[in-house]
CSV table of C-alpha atoms in Angstrom, one decimal:
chain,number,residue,atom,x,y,z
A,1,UNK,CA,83.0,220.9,212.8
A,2,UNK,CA,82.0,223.6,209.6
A,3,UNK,CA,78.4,222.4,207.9
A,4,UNK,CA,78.8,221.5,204.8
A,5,UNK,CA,77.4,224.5,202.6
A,6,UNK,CA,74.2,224.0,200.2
A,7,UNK,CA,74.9,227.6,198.5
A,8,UNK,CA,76.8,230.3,198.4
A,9,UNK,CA,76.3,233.6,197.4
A,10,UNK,CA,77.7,235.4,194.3
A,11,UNK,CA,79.7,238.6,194.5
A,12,UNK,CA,78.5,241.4,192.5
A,13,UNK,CA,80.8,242.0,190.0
A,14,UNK,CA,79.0,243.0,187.4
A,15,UNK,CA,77.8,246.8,188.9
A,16,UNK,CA,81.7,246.9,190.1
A,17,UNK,CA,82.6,246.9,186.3
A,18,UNK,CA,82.0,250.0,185.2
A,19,UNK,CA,82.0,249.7,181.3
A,20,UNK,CA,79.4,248.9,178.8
A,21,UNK,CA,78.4,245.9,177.2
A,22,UNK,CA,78.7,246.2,173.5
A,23,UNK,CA,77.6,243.2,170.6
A,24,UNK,CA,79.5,243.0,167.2
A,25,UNK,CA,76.4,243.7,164.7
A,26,UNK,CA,77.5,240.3,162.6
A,27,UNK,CA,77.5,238.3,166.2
A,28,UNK,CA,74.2,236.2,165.3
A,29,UNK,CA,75.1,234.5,161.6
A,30,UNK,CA,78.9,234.4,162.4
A,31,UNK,CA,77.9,232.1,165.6
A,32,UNK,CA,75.9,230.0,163.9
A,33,UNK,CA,78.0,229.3,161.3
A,34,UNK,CA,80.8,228.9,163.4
A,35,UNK,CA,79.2,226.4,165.7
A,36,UNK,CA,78.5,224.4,162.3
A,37,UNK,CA,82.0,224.9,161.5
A,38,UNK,CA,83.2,223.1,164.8
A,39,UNK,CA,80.6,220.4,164.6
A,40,UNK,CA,81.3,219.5,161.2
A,41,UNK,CA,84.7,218.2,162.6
A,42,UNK,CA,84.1,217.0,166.1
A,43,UNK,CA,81.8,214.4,165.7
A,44,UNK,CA,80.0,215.0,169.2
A,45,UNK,CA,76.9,212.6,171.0
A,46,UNK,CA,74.0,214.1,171.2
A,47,UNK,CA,74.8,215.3,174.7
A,48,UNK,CA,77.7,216.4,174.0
A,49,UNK,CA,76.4,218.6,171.0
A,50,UNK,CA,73.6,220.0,173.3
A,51,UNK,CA,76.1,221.3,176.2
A,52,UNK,CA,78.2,222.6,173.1
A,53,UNK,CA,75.2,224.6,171.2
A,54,UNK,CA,74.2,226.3,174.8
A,55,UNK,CA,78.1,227.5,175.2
A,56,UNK,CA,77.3,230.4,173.2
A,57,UNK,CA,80.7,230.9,172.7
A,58,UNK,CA,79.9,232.9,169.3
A,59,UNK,CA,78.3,235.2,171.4
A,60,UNK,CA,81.1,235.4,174.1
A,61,UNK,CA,83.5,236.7,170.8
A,62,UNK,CA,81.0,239.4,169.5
A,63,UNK,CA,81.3,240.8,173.0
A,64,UNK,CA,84.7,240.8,173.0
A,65,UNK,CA,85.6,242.0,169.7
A,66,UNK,CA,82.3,244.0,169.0
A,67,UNK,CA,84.3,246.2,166.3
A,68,UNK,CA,85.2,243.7,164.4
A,69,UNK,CA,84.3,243.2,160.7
A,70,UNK,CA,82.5,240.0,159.7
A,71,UNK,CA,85.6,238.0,158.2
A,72,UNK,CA,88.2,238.6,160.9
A,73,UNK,CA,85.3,238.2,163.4
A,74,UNK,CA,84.4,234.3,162.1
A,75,UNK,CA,87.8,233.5,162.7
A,76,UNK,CA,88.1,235.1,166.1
A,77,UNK,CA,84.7,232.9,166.9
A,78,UNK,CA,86.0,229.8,165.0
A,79,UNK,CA,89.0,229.9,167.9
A,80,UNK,CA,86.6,230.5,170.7
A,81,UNK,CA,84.5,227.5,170.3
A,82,UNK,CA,88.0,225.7,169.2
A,83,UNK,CA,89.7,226.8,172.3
A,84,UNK,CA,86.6,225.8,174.7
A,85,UNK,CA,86.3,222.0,172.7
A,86,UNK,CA,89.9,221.9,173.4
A,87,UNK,CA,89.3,222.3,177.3
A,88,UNK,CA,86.4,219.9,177.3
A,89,UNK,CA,88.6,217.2,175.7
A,90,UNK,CA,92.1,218.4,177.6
A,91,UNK,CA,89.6,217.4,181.0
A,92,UNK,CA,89.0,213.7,179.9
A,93,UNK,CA,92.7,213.1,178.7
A,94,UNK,CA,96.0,212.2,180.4
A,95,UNK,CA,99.2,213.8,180.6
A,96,UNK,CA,100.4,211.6,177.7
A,97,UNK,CA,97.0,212.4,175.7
A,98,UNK,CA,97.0,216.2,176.8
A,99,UNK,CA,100.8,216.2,175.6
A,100,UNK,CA,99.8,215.1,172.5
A,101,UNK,CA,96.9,217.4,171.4
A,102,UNK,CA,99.3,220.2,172.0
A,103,UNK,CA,101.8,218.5,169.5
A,104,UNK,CA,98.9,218.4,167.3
A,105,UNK,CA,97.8,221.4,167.0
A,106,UNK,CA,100.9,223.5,167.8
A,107,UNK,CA,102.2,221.6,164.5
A,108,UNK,CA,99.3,222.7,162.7
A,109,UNK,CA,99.7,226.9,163.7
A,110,UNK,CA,103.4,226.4,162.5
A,111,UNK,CA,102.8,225.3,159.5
A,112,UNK,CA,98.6,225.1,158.6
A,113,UNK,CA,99.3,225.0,155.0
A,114,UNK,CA,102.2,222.1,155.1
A,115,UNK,CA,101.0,219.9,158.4
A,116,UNK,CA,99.3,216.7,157.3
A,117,UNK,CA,96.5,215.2,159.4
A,118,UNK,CA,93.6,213.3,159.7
A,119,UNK,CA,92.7,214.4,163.6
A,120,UNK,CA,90.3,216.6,164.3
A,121,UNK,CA,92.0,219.1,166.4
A,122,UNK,CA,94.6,219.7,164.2
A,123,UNK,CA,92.2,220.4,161.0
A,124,UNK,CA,90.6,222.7,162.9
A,125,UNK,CA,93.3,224.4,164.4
A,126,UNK,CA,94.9,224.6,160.1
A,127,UNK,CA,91.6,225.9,159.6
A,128,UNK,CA,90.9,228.8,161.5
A,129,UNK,CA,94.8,229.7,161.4
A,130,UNK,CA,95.6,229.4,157.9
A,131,UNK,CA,92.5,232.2,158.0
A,132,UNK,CA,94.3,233.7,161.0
A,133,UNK,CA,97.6,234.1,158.9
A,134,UNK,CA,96.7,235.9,155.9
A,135,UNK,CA,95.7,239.4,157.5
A,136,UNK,CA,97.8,239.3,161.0
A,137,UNK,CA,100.5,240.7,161.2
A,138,UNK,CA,104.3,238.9,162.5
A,139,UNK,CA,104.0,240.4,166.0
A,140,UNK,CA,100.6,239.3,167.4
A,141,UNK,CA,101.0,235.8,164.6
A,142,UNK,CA,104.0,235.0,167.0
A,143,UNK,CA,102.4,236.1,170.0
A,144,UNK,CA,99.5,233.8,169.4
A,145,UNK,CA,101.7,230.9,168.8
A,146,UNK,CA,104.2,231.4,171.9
A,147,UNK,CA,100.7,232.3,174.4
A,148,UNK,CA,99.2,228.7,172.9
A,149,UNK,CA,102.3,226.8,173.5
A,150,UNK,CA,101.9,228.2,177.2
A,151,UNK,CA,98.6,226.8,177.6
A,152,UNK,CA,99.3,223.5,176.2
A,153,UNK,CA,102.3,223.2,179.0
A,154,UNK,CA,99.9,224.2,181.6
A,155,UNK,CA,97.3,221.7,180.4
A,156,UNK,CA,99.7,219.2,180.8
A,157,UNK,CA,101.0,220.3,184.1
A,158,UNK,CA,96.9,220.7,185.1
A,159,UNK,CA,96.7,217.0,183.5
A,160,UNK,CA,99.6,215.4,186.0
A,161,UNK,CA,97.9,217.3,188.9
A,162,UNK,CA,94.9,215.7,188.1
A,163,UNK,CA,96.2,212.5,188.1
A,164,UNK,CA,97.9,213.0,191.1
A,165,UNK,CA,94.9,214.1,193.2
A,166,UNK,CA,97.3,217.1,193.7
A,167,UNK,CA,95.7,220.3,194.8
A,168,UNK,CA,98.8,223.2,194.2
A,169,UNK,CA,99.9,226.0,196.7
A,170,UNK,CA,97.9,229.2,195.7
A,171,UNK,CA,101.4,231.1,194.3
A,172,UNK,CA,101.3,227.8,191.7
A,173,UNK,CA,97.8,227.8,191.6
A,174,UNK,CA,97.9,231.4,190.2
A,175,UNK,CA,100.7,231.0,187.9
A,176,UNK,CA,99.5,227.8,186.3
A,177,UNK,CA,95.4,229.1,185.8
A,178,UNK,CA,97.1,232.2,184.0
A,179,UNK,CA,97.8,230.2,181.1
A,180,UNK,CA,95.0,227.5,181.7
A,181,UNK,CA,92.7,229.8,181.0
A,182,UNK,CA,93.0,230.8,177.3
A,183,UNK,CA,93.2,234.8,177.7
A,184,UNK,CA,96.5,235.1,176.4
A,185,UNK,CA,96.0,234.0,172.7
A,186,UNK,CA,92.6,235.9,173.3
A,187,UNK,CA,94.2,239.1,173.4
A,188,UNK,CA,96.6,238.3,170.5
A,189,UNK,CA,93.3,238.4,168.7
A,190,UNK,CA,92.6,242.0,169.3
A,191,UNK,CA,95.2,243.1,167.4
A,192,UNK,CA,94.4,240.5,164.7
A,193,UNK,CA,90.9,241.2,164.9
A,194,UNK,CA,91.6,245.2,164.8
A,195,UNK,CA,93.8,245.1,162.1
A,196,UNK,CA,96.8,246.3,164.6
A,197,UNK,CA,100.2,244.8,165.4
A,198,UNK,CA,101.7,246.6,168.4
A,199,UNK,CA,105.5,246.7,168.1
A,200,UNK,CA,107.4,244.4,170.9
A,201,UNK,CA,108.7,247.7,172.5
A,202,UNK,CA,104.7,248.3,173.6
A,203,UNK,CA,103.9,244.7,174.5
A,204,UNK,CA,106.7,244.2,176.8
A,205,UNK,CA,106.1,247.7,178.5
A,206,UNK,CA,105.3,247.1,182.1
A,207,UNK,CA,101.8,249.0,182.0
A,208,UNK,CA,100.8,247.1,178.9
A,209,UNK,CA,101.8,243.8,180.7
A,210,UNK,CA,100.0,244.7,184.0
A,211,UNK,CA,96.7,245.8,182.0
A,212,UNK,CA,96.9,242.3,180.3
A,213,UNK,CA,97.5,240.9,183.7
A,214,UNK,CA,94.9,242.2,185.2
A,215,UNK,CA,92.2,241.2,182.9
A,216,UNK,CA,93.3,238.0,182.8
A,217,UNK,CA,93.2,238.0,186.2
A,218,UNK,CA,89.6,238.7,186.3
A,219,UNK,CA,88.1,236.8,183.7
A,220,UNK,CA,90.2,233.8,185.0
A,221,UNK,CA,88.9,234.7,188.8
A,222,UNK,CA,85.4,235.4,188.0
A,223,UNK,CA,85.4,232.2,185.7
A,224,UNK,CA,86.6,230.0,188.9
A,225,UNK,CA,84.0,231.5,190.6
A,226,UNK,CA,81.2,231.4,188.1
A,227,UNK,CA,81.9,227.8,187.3
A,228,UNK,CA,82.9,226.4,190.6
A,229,UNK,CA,79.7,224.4,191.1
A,230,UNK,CA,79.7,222.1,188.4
A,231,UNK,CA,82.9,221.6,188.7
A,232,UNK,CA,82.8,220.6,192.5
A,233,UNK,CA,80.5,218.0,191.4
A,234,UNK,CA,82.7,216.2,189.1
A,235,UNK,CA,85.3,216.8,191.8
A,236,UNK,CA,87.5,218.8,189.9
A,237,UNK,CA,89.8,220.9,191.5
A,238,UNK,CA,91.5,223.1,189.0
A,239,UNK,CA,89.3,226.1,190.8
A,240,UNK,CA,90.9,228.9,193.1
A,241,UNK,CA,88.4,228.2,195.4
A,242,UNK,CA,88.7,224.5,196.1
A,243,UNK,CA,92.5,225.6,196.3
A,244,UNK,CA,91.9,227.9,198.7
A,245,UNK,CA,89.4,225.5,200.7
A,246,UNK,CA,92.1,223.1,201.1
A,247,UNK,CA,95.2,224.8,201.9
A,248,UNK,CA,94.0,227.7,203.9
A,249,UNK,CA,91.0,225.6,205.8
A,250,UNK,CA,88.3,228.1,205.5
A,251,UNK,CA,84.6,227.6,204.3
A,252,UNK,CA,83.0,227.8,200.9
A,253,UNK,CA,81.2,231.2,201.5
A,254,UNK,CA,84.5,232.8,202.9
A,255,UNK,CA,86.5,231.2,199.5
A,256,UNK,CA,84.3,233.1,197.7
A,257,UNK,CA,84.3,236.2,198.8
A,258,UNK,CA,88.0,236.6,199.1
A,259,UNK,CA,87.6,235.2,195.2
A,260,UNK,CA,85.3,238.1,194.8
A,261,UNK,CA,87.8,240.1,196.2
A,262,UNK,CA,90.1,239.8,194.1
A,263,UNK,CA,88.0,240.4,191.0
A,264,UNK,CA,87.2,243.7,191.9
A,265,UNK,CA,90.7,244.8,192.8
A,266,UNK,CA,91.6,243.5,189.5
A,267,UNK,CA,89.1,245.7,187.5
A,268,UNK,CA,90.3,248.5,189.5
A,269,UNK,CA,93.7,248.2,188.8
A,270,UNK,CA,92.9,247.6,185.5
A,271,UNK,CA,91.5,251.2,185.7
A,272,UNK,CA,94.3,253.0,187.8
A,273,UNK,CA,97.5,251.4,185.2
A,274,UNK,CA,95.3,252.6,182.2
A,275,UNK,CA,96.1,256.0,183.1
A,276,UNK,CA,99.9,255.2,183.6
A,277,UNK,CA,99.8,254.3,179.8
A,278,UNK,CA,103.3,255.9,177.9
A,279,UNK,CA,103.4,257.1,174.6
A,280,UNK,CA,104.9,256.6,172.0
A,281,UNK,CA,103.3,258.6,169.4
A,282,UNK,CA,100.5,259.4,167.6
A,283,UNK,CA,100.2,256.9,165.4
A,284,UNK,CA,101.3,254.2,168.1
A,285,UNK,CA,99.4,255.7,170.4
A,286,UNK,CA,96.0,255.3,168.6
A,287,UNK,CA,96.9,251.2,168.2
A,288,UNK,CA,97.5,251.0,172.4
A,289,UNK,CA,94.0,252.6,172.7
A,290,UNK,CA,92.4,250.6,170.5
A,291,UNK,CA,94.2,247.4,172.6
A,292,UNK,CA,93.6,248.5,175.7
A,293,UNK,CA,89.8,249.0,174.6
A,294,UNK,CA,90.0,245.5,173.6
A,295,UNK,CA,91.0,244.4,177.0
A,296,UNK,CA,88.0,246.3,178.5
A,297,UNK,CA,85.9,244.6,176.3
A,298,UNK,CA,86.8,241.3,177.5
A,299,UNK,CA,86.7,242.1,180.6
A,300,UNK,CA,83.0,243.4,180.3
A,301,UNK,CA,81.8,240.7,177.5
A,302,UNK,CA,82.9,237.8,179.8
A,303,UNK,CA,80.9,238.7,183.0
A,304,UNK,CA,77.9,239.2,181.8
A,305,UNK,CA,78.3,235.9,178.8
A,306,UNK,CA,79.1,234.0,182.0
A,307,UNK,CA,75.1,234.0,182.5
A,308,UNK,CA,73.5,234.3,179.1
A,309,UNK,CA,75.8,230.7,178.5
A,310,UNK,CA,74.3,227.7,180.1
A,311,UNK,CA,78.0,226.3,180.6
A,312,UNK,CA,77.8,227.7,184.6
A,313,UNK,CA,74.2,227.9,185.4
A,314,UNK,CA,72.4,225.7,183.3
A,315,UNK,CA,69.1,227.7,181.9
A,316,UNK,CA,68.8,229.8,185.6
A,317,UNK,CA,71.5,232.0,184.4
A,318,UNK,CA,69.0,235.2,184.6
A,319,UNK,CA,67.8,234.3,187.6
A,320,UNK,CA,71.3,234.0,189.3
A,321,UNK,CA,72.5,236.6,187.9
A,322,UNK,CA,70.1,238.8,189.5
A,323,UNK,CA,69.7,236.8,192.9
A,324,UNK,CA,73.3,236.2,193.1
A,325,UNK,CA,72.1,232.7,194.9
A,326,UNK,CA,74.1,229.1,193.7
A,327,UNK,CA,72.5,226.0,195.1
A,328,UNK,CA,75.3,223.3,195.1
A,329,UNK,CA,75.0,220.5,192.8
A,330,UNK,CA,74.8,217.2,194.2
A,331,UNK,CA,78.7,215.4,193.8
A,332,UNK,CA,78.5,212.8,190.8
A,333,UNK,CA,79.3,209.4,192.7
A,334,UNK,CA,82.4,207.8,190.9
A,335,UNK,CA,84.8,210.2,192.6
A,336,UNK,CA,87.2,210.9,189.4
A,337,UNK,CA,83.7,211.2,187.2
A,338,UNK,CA,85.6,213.8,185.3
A,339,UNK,CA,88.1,211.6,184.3
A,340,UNK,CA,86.0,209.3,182.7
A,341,UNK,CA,87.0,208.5,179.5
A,342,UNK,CA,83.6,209.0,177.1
A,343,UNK,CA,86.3,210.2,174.3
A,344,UNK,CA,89.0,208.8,172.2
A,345,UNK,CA,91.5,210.8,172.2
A,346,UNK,CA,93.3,208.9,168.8
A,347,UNK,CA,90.1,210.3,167.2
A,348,UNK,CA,91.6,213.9,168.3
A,349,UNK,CA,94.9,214.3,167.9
A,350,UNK,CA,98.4,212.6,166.8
């Protein structure tokens, strides 16, 4: 019989990525006032508030959009904290409720100015979008649309799962956390936040979509990894390593290194297809780089946030980060703790 693991160890991916960490020089009054922005509306508890303040998710954005200026930047933030409030709730809710705060605010991005309502998530969502709308351009405004509508459906799907007690095949698994985990509205954002909007012939080019594949793949990798302890203690197991725990029968440690494993084949694919990169002309040409810098970025800014938040490692983020050493949490005891309603979800959305 395995013993059951106390800790595991993390795998160093942050001297595998070889780029540089870079802050937005507007990063500390735009997160402020975009954490007001979202409290304002959300009506947390005091707990609730707390977890949200330590999310640093305003700092997560100047990392990954360091070049942006201060108005395009707020909005960027504004979505961050948005899109991470929307995960939090999405985790307490039903399939029904899950469906429905997608309705909510995918009628709100269609139409911020005309859509009517008195939820929270969709006046935020009218909010930072009718901001969105005014500078982005038709390409990456309909990108951001069709890459949300993705996410809702896999929230939902994540939602049934859930419900279920269903722990998905790896293949599913993979094809579900790609949309789960935000990224693809994210980098719709570059362009918006860069002032670019990359013509469809370069967004559907097979290098472009491997590059955005393969950050997505590790920030999405090295986020199940980085958060994998608190969420075995509520028992959730939306997390490539509980999936590949229970279907491939193999210990936490060695989950976690194949994990690992996969992060760092991701960066460095992410660094052999940049070099495959077409062209398409000067001008065009200087917009690609500018994306594909954006893509670094994230993929930079979102290791090393991963520790400076207390959303992973409570305030021993340093320290872990530099030990590399994760002490299990004990497992709360009502088995479907994450489930537990401690949020309306009428309050929310239609």
């Amino acid at each position: 019989m395995r013993r059951t693991a106390r800790r595991f160890v993390l795998p160093d991916l942050v001297s595998h990525c070889p780029y540089p960490q870079r802050s937005n020089l507007h990063a500390a009054p735009v997160a402020r006032a975009s954490e007001a922005w979202l409290l304002a509306e959300a009506k947390f508890a005091a707990d609730r508030r707390d977890a949200f303040l330590g999310l640093k998710a305003g700092e997560l954005t100047a990392a990954c959009y360091p070049d942006a200026d201060e108005e395009h930047l707020q909005v960027a933030s504004d979505f961050m904290n948005f899109l991470f409030t929307l995960d939090d709730w999405s985790d307490e809710f039903d399939a029904e409720d899950a469906y429905g705060l997608g309705n909510c605010v995918m009628y709100a991005l269609h139409d911020p100015v005309a859509f009517n309502t008195d939820k929270a998530a969709g006046k935020l969502a009218k909010s930072f979008f009718g901001r969105y709308r005014r500078t982005a351009g038709p390409g990456c405004t309909k990108r951001f649309i069709d890459t949300m509508d993705l996410f809702f459906k896999a929230v939902v799907q994540q939602a049934k799962d859930r419900s279920r007690g269903d722990i998905p095949a790896l293949e599913e698994y993979i094809a579900l956390r790609w949309d789960t985990s935000g990224c693809k509205p994210c980098f719709a954002l570059i362009e918006y936040a860069a002032g670019i909007d990359l013509p469809e012939e370069v967004i559907s080019d097979p290098t472009i979509r491997a590059l955005e594949e393969a950050t997505n793949s590790l920030v999405t990798w090295s986020n199940d990894i980085f958060s994998y302890n608190v969420e075995q203690a509520r028992h959730d197991t939306h997390n490539m390593i509980a999936v590949i725990m229970h279907r491939h029968n193999v210990g936490l440690q060695e989950a976690v290194d194949f994990v690992g494993t996969l992060c760092k084949a991701s960066i460095d694919r992410f660094e052999h297809d940049r070099q495959l990169i077409p062209s398409w002309g000067p001008e065009i040409d200087r917009d690609v780089a500018v994306y594909v810098r954006g893509l670094q970025n994230w993929i930079v800014g979102s290791l090393h946030w991963s520790f400076e938040s207390t959303r992973y490692f409570g305030m021993e983020g340093a320290s872990i980060k530099k030990h590399r050493i994760v002490k299990l949490l004990p497992k709360h005891h009502d088995h479907h703790g994450f489930c537990t309603r401690s949020i309306d979800p009428s309050h929310i959305a239609q």
